[in-house]
Short mmCIF file of C-alpha atoms and ligand atoms in Angstrom, two decimals:
data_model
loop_
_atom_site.label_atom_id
_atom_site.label_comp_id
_atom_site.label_asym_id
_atom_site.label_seq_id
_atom_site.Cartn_x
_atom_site.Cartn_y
_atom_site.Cartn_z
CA UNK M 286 0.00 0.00 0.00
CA UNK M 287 1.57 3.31 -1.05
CA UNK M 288 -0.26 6.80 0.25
CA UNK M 289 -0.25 9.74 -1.55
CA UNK M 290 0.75 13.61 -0.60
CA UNK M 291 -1.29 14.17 3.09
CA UNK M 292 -3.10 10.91 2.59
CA UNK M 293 -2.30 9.20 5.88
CA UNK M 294 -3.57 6.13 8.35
CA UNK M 295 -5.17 7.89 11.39
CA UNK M 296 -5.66 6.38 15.51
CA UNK M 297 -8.87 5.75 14.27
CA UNK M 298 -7.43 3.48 11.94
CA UNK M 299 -9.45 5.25 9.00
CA UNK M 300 -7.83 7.35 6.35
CA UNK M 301 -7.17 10.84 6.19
CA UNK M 302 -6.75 13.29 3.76
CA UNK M 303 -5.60 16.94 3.96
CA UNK M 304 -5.89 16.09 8.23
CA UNK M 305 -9.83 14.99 7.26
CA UNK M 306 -11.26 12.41 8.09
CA UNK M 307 -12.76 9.70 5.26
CA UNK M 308 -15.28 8.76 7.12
CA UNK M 309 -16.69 12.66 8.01
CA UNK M 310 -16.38 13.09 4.64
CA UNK M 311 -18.51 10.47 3.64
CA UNK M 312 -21.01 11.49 6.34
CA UNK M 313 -21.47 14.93 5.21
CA UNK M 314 -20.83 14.66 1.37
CA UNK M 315 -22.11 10.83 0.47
CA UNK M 316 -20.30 8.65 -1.73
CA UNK M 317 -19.00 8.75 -4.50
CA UNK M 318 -16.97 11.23 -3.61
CA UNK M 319 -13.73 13.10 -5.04
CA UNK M 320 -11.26 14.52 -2.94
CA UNK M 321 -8.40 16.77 -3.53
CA UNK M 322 -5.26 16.98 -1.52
CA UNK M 323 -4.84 20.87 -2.08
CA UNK M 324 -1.51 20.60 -0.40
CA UNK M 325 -0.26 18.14 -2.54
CA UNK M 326 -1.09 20.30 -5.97
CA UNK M 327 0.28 23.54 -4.47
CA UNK M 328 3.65 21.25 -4.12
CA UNK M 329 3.67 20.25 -7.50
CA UNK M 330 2.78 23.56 -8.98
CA UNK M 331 5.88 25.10 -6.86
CA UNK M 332 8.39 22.01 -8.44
CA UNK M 333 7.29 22.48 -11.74
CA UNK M 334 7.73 26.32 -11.14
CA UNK M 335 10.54 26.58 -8.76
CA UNK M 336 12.87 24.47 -11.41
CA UNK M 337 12.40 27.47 -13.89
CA UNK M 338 13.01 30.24 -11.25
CA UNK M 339 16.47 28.08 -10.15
CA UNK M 340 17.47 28.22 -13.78
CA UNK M 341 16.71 31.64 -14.10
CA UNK M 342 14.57 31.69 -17.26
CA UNK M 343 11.60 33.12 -17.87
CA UNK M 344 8.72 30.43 -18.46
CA UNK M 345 5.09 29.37 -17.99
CA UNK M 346 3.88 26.56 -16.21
CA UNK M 347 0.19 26.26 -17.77
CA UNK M 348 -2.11 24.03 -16.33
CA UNK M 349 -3.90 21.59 -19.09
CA UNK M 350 -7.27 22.29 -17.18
CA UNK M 351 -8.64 19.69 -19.76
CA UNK M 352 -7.00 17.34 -16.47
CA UNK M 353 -9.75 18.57 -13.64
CA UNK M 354 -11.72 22.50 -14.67
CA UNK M 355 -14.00 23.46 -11.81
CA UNK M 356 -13.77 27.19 -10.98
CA UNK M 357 -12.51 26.12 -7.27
CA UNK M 358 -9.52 24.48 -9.29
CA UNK M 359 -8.91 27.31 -11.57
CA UNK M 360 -8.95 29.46 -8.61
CA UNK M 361 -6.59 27.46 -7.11
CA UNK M 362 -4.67 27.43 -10.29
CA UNK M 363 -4.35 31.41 -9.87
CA UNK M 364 -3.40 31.27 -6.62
CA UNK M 365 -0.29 29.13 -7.53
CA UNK M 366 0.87 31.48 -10.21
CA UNK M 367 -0.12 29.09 -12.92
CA UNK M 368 -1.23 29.63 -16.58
CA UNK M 369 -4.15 27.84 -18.23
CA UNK M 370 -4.53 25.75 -21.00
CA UNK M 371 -8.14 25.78 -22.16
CA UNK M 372 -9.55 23.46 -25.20
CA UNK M 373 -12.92 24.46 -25.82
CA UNK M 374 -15.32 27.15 -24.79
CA UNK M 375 -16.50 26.00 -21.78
CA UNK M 376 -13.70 24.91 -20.19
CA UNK M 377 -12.31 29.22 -21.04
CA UNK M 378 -16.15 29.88 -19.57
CA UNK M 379 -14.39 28.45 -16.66
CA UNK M 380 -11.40 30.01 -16.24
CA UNK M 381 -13.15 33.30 -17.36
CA UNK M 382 -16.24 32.67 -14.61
CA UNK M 383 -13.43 32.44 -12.19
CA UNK M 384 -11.78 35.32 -12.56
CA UNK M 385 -8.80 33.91 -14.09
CA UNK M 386 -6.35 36.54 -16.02
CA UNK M 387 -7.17 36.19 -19.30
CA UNK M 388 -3.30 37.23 -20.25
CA UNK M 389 -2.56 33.96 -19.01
CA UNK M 390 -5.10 31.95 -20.98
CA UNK M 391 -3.54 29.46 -23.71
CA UNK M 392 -6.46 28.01 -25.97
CA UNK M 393 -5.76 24.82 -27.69
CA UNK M 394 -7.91 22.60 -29.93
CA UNK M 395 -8.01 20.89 -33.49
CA UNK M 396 -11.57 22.15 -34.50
CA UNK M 397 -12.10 25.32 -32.62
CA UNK M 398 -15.35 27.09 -33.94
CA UNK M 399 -16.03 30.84 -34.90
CA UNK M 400 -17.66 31.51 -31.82
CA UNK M 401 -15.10 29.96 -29.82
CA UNK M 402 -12.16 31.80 -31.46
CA UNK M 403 -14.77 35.41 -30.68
CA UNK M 404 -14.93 34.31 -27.17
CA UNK M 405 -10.89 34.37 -27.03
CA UNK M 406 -10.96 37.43 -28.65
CA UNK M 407 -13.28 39.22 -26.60
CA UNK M 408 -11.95 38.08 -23.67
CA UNK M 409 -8.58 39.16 -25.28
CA UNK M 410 -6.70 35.83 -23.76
CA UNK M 411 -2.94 35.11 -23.93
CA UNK M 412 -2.67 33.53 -26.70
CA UNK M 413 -4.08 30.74 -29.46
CA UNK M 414 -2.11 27.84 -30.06
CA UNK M 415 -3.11 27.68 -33.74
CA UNK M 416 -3.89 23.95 -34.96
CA UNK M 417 -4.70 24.23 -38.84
CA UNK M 418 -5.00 26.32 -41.93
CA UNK M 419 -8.76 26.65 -41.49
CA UNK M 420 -8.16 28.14 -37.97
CA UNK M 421 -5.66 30.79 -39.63
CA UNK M 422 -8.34 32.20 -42.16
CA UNK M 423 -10.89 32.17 -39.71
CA UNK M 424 -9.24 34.08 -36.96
CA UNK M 425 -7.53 36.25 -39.16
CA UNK M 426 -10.89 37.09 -40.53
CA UNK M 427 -12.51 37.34 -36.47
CA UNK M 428 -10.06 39.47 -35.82
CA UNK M 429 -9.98 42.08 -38.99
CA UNK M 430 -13.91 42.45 -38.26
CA UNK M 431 -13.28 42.98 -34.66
CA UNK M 432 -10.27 44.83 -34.90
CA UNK M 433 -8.49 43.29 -32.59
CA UNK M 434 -5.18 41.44 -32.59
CA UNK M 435 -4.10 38.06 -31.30
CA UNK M 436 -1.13 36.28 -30.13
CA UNK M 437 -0.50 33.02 -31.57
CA UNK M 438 1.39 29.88 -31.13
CA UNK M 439 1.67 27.07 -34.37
CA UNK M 440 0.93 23.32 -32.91
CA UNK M 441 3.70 20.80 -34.41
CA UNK M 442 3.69 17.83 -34.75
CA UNK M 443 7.38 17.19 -34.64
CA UNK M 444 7.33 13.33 -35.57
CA UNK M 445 8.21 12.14 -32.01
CA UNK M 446 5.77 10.03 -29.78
CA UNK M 447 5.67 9.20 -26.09
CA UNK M 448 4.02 7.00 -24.28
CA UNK M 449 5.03 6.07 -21.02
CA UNK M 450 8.53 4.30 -21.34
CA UNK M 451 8.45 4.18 -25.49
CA UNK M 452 8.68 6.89 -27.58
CA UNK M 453 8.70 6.19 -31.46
CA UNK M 454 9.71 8.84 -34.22
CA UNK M 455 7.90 8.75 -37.54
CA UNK M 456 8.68 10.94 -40.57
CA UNK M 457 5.30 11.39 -41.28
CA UNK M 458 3.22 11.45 -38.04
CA UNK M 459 -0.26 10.32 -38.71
CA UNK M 460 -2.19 12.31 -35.90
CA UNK M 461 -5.15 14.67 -36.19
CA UNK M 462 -3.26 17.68 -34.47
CA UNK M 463 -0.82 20.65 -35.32
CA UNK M 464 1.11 21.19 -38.60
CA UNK M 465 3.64 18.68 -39.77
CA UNK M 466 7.20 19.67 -39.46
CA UNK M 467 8.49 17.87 -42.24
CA UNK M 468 6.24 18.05 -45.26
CA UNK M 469 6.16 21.71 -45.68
CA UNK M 470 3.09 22.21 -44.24
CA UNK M 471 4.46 24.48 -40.90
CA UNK M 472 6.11 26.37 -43.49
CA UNK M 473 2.98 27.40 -45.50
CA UNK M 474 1.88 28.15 -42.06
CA UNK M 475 4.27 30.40 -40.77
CA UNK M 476 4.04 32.45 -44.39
CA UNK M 477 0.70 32.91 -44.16
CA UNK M 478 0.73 33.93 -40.20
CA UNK M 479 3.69 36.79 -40.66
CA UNK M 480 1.49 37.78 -43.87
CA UNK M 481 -1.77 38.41 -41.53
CA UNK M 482 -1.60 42.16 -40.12
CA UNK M 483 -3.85 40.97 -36.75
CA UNK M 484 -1.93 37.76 -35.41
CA UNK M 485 1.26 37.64 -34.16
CA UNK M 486 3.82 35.07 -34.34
CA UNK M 487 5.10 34.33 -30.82
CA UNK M 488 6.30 31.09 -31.27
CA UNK M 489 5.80 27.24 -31.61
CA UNK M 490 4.17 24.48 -29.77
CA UNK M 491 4.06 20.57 -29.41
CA UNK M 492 2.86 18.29 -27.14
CA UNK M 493 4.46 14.57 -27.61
CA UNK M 494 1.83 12.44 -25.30
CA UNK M 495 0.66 11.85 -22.02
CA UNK M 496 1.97 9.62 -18.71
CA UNK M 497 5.62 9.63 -19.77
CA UNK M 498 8.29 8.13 -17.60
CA UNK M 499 10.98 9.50 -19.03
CA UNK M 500 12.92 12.78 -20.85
CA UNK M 501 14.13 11.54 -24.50
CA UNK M 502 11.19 12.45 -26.06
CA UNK M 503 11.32 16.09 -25.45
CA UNK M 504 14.90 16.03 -26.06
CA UNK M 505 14.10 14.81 -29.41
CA UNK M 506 11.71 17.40 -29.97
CA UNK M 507 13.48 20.54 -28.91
CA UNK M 508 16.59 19.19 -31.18
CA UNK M 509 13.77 18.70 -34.49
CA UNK M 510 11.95 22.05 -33.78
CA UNK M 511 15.52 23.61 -33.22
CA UNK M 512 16.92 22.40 -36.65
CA UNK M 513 14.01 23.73 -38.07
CA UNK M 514 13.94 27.36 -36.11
CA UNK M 515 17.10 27.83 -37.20
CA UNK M 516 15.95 27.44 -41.17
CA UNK M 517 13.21 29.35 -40.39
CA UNK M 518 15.69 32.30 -39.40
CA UNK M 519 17.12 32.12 -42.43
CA UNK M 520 13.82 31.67 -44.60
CA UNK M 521 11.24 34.05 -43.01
CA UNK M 522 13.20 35.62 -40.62
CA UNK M 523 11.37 34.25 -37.59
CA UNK M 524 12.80 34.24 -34.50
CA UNK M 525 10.68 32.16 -31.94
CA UNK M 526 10.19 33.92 -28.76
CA UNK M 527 8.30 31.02 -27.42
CA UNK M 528 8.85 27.21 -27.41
CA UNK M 529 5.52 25.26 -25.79
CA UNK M 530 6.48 21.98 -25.11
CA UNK M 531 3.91 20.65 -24.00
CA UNK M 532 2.99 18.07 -20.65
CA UNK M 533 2.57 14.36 -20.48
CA UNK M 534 4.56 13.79 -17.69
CA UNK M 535 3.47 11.15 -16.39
CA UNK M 536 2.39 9.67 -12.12
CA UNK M 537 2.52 6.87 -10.29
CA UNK M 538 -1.09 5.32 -10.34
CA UNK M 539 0.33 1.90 -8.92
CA UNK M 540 3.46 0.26 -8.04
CA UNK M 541 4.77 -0.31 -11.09
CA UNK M 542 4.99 3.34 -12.07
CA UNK M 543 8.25 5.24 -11.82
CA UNK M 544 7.71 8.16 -13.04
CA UNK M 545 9.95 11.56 -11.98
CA UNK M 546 9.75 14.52 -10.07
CA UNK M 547 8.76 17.21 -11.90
CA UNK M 548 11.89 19.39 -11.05
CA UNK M 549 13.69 16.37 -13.45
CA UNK M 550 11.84 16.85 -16.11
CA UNK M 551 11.57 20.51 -16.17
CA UNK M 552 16.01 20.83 -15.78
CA UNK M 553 16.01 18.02 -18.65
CA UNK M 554 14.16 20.37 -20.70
CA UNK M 555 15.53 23.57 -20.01
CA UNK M 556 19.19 21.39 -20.52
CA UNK M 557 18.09 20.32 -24.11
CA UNK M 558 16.47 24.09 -24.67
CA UNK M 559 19.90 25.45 -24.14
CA UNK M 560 22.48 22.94 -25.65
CA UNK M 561 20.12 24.01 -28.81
CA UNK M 562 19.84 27.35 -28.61
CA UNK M 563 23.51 27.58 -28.06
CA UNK M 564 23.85 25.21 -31.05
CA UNK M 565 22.24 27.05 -33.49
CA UNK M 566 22.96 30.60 -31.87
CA UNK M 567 19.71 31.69 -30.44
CA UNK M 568 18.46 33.61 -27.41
CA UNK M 569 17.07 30.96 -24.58
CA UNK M 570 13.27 31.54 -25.91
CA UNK M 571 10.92 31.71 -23.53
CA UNK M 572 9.72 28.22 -22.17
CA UNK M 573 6.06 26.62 -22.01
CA UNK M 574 4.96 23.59 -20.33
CA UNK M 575 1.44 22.62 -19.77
CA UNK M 576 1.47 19.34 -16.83
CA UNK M 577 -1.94 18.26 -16.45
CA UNK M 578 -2.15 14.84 -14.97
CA UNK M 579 1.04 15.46 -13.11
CA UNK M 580 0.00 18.91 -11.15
CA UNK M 581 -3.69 16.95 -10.08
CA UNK M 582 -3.52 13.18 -11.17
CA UNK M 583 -2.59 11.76 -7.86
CA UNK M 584 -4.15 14.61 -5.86
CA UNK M 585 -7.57 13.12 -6.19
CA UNK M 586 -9.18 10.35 -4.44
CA UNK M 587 -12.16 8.68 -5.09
CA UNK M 588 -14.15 7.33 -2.15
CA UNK M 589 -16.88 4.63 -2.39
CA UNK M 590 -19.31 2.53 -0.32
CA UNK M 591 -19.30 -1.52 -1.36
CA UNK M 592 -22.99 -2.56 -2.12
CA UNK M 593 -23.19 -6.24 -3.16
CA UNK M 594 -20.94 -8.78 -3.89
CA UNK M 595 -20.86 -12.00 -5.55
CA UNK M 596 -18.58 -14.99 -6.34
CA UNK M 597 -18.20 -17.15 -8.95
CA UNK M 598 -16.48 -20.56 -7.20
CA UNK M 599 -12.95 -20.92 -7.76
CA UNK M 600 -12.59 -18.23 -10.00
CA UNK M 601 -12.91 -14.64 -8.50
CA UNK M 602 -15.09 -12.73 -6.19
CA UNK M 603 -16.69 -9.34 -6.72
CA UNK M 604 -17.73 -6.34 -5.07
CA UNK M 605 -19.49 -3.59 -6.61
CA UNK M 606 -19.45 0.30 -5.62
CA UNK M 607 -21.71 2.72 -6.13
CA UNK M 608 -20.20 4.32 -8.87
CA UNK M 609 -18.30 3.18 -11.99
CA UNK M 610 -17.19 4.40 -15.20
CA UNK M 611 -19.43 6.99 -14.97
CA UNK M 612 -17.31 8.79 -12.58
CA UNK M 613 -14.22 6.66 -13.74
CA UNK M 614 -14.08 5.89 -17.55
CA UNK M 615 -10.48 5.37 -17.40
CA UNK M 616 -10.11 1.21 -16.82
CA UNK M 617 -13.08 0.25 -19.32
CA UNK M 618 -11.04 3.40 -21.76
CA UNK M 619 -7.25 2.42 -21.48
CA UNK M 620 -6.97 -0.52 -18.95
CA UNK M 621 -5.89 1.89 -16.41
CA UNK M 622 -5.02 0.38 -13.53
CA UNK M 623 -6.00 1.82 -10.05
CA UNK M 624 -4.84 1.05 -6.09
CA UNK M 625 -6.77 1.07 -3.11
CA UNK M 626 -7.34 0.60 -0.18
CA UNK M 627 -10.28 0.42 2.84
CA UNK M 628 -11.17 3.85 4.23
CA UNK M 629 -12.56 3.03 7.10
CA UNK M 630 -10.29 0.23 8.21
CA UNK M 631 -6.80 0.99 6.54
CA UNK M 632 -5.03 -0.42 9.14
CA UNK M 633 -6.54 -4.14 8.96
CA UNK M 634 -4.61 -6.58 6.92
CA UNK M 635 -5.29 -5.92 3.17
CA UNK M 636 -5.40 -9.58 2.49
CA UNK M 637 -8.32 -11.32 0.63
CA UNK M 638 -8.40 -10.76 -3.07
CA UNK M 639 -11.18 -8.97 -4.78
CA UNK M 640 -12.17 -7.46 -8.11
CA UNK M 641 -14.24 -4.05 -8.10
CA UNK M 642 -17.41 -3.59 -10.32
CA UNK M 643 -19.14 -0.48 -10.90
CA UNK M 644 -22.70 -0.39 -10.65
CA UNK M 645 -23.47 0.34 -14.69
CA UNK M 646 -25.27 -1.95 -16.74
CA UNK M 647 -21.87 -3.27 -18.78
CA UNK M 648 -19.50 -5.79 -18.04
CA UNK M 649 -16.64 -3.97 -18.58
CA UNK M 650 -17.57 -1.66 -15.97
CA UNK M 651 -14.92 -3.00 -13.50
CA UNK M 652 -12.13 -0.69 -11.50
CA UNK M 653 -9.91 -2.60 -10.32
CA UNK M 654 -8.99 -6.84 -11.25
CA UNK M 655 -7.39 -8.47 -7.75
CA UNK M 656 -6.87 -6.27 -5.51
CA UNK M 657 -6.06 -7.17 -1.60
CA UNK M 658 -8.66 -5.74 0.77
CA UNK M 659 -9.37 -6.60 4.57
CA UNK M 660 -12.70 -8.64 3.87
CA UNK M 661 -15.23 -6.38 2.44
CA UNK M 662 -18.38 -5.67 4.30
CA UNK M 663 -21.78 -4.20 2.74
CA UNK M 664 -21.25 -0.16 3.91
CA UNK M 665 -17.38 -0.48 3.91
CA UNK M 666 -15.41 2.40 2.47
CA UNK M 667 -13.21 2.17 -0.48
CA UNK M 668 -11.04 4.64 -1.55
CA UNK M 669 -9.40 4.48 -4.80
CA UNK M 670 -5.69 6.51 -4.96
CA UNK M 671 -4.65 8.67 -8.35
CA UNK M 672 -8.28 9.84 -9.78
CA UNK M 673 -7.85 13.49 -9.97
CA UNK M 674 -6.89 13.84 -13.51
CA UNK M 675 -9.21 13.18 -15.93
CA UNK M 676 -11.85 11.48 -13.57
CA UNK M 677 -14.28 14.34 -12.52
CA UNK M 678 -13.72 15.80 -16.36
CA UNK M 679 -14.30 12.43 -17.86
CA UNK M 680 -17.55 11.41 -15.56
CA UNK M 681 -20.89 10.84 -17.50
CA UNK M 682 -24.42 10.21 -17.08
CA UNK M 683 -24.21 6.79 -18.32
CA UNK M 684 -27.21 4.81 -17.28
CA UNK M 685 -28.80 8.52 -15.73
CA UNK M 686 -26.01 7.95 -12.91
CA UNK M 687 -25.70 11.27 -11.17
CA UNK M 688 -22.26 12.80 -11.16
CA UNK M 689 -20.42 12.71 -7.88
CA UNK M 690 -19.69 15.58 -5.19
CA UNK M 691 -15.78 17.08 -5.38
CA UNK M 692 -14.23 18.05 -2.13
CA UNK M 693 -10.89 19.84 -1.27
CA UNK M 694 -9.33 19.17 2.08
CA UNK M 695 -6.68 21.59 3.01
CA UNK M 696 -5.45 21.96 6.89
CA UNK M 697 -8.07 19.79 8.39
CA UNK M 698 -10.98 21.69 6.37
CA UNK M 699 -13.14 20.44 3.40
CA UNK M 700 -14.51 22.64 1.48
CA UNK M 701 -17.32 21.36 -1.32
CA UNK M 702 -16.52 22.63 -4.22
CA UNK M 703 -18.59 21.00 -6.85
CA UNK M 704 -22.11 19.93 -6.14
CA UNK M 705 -23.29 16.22 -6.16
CA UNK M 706 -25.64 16.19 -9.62
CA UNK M 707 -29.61 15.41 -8.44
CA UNK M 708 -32.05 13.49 -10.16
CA UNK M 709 -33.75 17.10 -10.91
CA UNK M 710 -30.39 18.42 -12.56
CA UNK M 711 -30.49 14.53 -14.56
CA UNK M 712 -34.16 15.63 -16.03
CA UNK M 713 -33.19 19.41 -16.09
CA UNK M 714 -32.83 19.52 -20.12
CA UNK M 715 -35.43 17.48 -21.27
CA UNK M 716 -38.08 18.31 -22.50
CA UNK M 717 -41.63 16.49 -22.97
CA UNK M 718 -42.70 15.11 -26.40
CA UNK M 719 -46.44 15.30 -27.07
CA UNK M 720 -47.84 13.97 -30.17
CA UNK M 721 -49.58 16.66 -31.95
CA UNK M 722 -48.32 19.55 -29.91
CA UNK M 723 -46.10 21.62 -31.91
CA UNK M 724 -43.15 23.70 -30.16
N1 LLP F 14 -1.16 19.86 -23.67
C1 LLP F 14 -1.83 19.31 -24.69
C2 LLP F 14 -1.79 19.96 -25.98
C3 LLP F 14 -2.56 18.11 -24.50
O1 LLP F 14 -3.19 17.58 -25.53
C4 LLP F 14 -2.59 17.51 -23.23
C5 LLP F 14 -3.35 16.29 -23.00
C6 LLP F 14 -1.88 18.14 -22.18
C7 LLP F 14 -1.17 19.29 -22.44
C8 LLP F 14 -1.86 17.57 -20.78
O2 LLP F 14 -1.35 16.29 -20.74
P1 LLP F 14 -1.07 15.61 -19.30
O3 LLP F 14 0.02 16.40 -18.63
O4 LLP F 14 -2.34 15.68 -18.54
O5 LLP F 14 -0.70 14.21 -19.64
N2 LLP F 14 -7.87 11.27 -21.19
C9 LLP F 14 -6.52 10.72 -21.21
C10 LLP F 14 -5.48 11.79 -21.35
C11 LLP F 14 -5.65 12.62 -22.59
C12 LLP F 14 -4.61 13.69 -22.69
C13 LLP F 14 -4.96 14.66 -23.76
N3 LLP F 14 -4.07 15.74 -23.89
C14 LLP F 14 -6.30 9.93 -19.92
O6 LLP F 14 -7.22 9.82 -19.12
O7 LLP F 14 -5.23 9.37 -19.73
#
């Protein structure tokens, strides 16, 4: 059993989170439930930041909100000094309804629509990472009729790929985002952003994948974006004041996972920025990274009361929880794999093997294969470690389940920060269907 940030076994022998009690959690808030260790995302926001201010470069740490958005988390987001990375209008709703500097808004997204590029305008965010040459007409159009000028980053797609411990490099990369950097399409780009009068080239942008345990893959793509920057000095002229490279970096969900501390990945980075930029002659540009997963990911815990169980002889017993994929989607999505243990009697021997089921009507709607409990009891407490990244933003109706309650527990205080859904709010959009009644 591994605990995460404040997570620890208290003399009640029940956990604790942020100095909380499970258990008075679960009595005020029901189950499901998520809870966030605030502690433990103020300390990564301050690694990923503080390795930046040590190397004395100037740099954004932009949260991929895309990870957990709730205005309570942007909030907290601003309170860390972070940027944002929105992807669609209602996640910059978000960060706008919570009073989050729009200067420091990044929006991101293969298919963003008119009145999502207006929206940035209006709001007059940081900048757009720019995904396509539809995107460029439009918002050079938006922003002649509006009058107003934008700041823009190009997404590449350098031809490097991580995933966890692999990373592959393809000359063509087959993927639905950003500009490729070798078939001339990021030059045909970059022409026709230098030739719009309203958006300004600031710089470029990639993001190679998500949960990565290790730093060649950004290596590889500062030295390919580098090797091309330095052509592009030549060609155009440009001179990139900003390199986005993305986040991905990747958390230990179980055992198995090594990933590393932030502060590693960031000085590999800043390392590779440099022994390029010295290379090929350039000013350090400014650096980007946008962590999701890694500033929330393990921060989160989901807490759940066992309902029935069943076993099937010989082969496997089960024990369902009262939620699912619907506030979980990741194990019936990617096989994630999940540890846990029993909230309200952690320090009993986790000993008898048991597979958890969600409560949806699918039988791939299981949590966790084999895990070692104490012997589960109707009304026992599980809580499941590493759900605060893309959990909550991922949950779903599915089966008119009713989306769970979020928490943060700071200093011995909870504080609710998002609402448990109600049948009422499950009904609230629809709308009744007469025959022969016309709307
Ligand atoms: N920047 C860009 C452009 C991205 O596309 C992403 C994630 C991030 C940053 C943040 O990546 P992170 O640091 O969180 O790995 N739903 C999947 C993850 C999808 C990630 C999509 N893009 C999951 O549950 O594993």
């Amino acid at each position: 059993m591994f605990l995460h940030g404040t997570s620890r076994q208290n003399k009640l022998g029940h956990l604790e989170i942020g100095g909380v009690d499970a258990l008075y959690l679960v009595e005020h808030y029901g189950t499901p439930l998520y809870v966030y260790d605030v502690a433990l995302i103020r300390e990564r926001a301050k690694s990923f930041k503080q390795a930046f201010i040590d190397a004395d470069l100037k740099a954004q740490v932009a949260y991929a909100s895309k990870a957990f958005s709730s205005v309570a988390m942007i909030q907290l987001a601003e309170q860390e000094g972070l940027s944002l990375d929105v992807v669609s209008g209602g996640e910059l709703f978000t960060a706008v309804s919570a009073g989050f500097p729009a200067d420091r808004i990044h929006f991101h997204g293969n298919n963003k629509s008119r009145e999502e590029l207006q929206m940035a305008l209006d709001h007059q965010i940081g900048c757009i990472v720019v995904d396509n040459f539809h995107e460029i007409s439009l918002l050079a159009e938006l922003c002649r009729k509006s009058g107003r000028a934008m700041d823009v980053l190009l997404r590449i797609t350098p031809g490097v790929e991580a995933h966890t411990h692999d990373y592959i490099t393809t000359g063509q990369e087959d993927s639905k985002f950003g500009f490729d950097l070798h078939n001339g399409q990021i030059e045909k780009a970059i022409e026709q952003v230098l030739q719009s009068d309203h958006i300004r080239l600031l710089g470029v942008h990639c993001h190679i994948g998500s949960q990565i345990f290790d730093t060649a893959g950004f290596v590889l793509a500062a030295e390919k974006i580098f090797a091309k920057l330095n052509e592009w000095r030549e060609s155009f002229g440009f001179v990139s004041e900003v390199l986005n490279l993305g986040g991905g970096f990747g958390i230990r969900y179980t055992e198995e996972d090594e990933p590393l501390h932030p502060a590693v990945y960031v000085e590999k980075i800043i390392e590779a920025v440099k022994e390029n930029a010295e290379l090929y002659a350039f000013d350090i540009p400014e650096i980007w990274i946008e962590p999701g997963r890694s500033l929330v990911g393990d921060a989160g815990t989901t807490l759940y009361t066992i309902g029935s169980q069943k076993e099937v002889p010989g082969t496997r017993k089960y024990a369902a929880v009262d939620g699912g994929m619907s506030d979980n989607i990741r194990p019936a999505l990617y096989q994630a794999k999940y540890e846990a243990v029993s909230a309200n009697r952690i320090s009993e021997h986790h000993d008898t093997t048991v597979s958890i089921a969600g409560k949806c009507c699918e039988s791939g709607d299981m949590l966790i294969w084999d895990i070692d409990l104490p012997e589960v009891k109707e009304g026992d407490l599980l809580a499941v470690f590493c759900t605060g990244a893309y959990g909550y933003s991922m949950a779903n109706n599915y089966n008119r389940i009713p989306r769970p309650a979020v928490v943060f527990v700071e200093d011995g205080e909870a504080h609710l920060v998002i609402k448990r859904e109600t049948y009422e709010d499950i009904v609230k959009l629809d709308l009744p269907f007469k025959t022969g009644v016309k709307q």
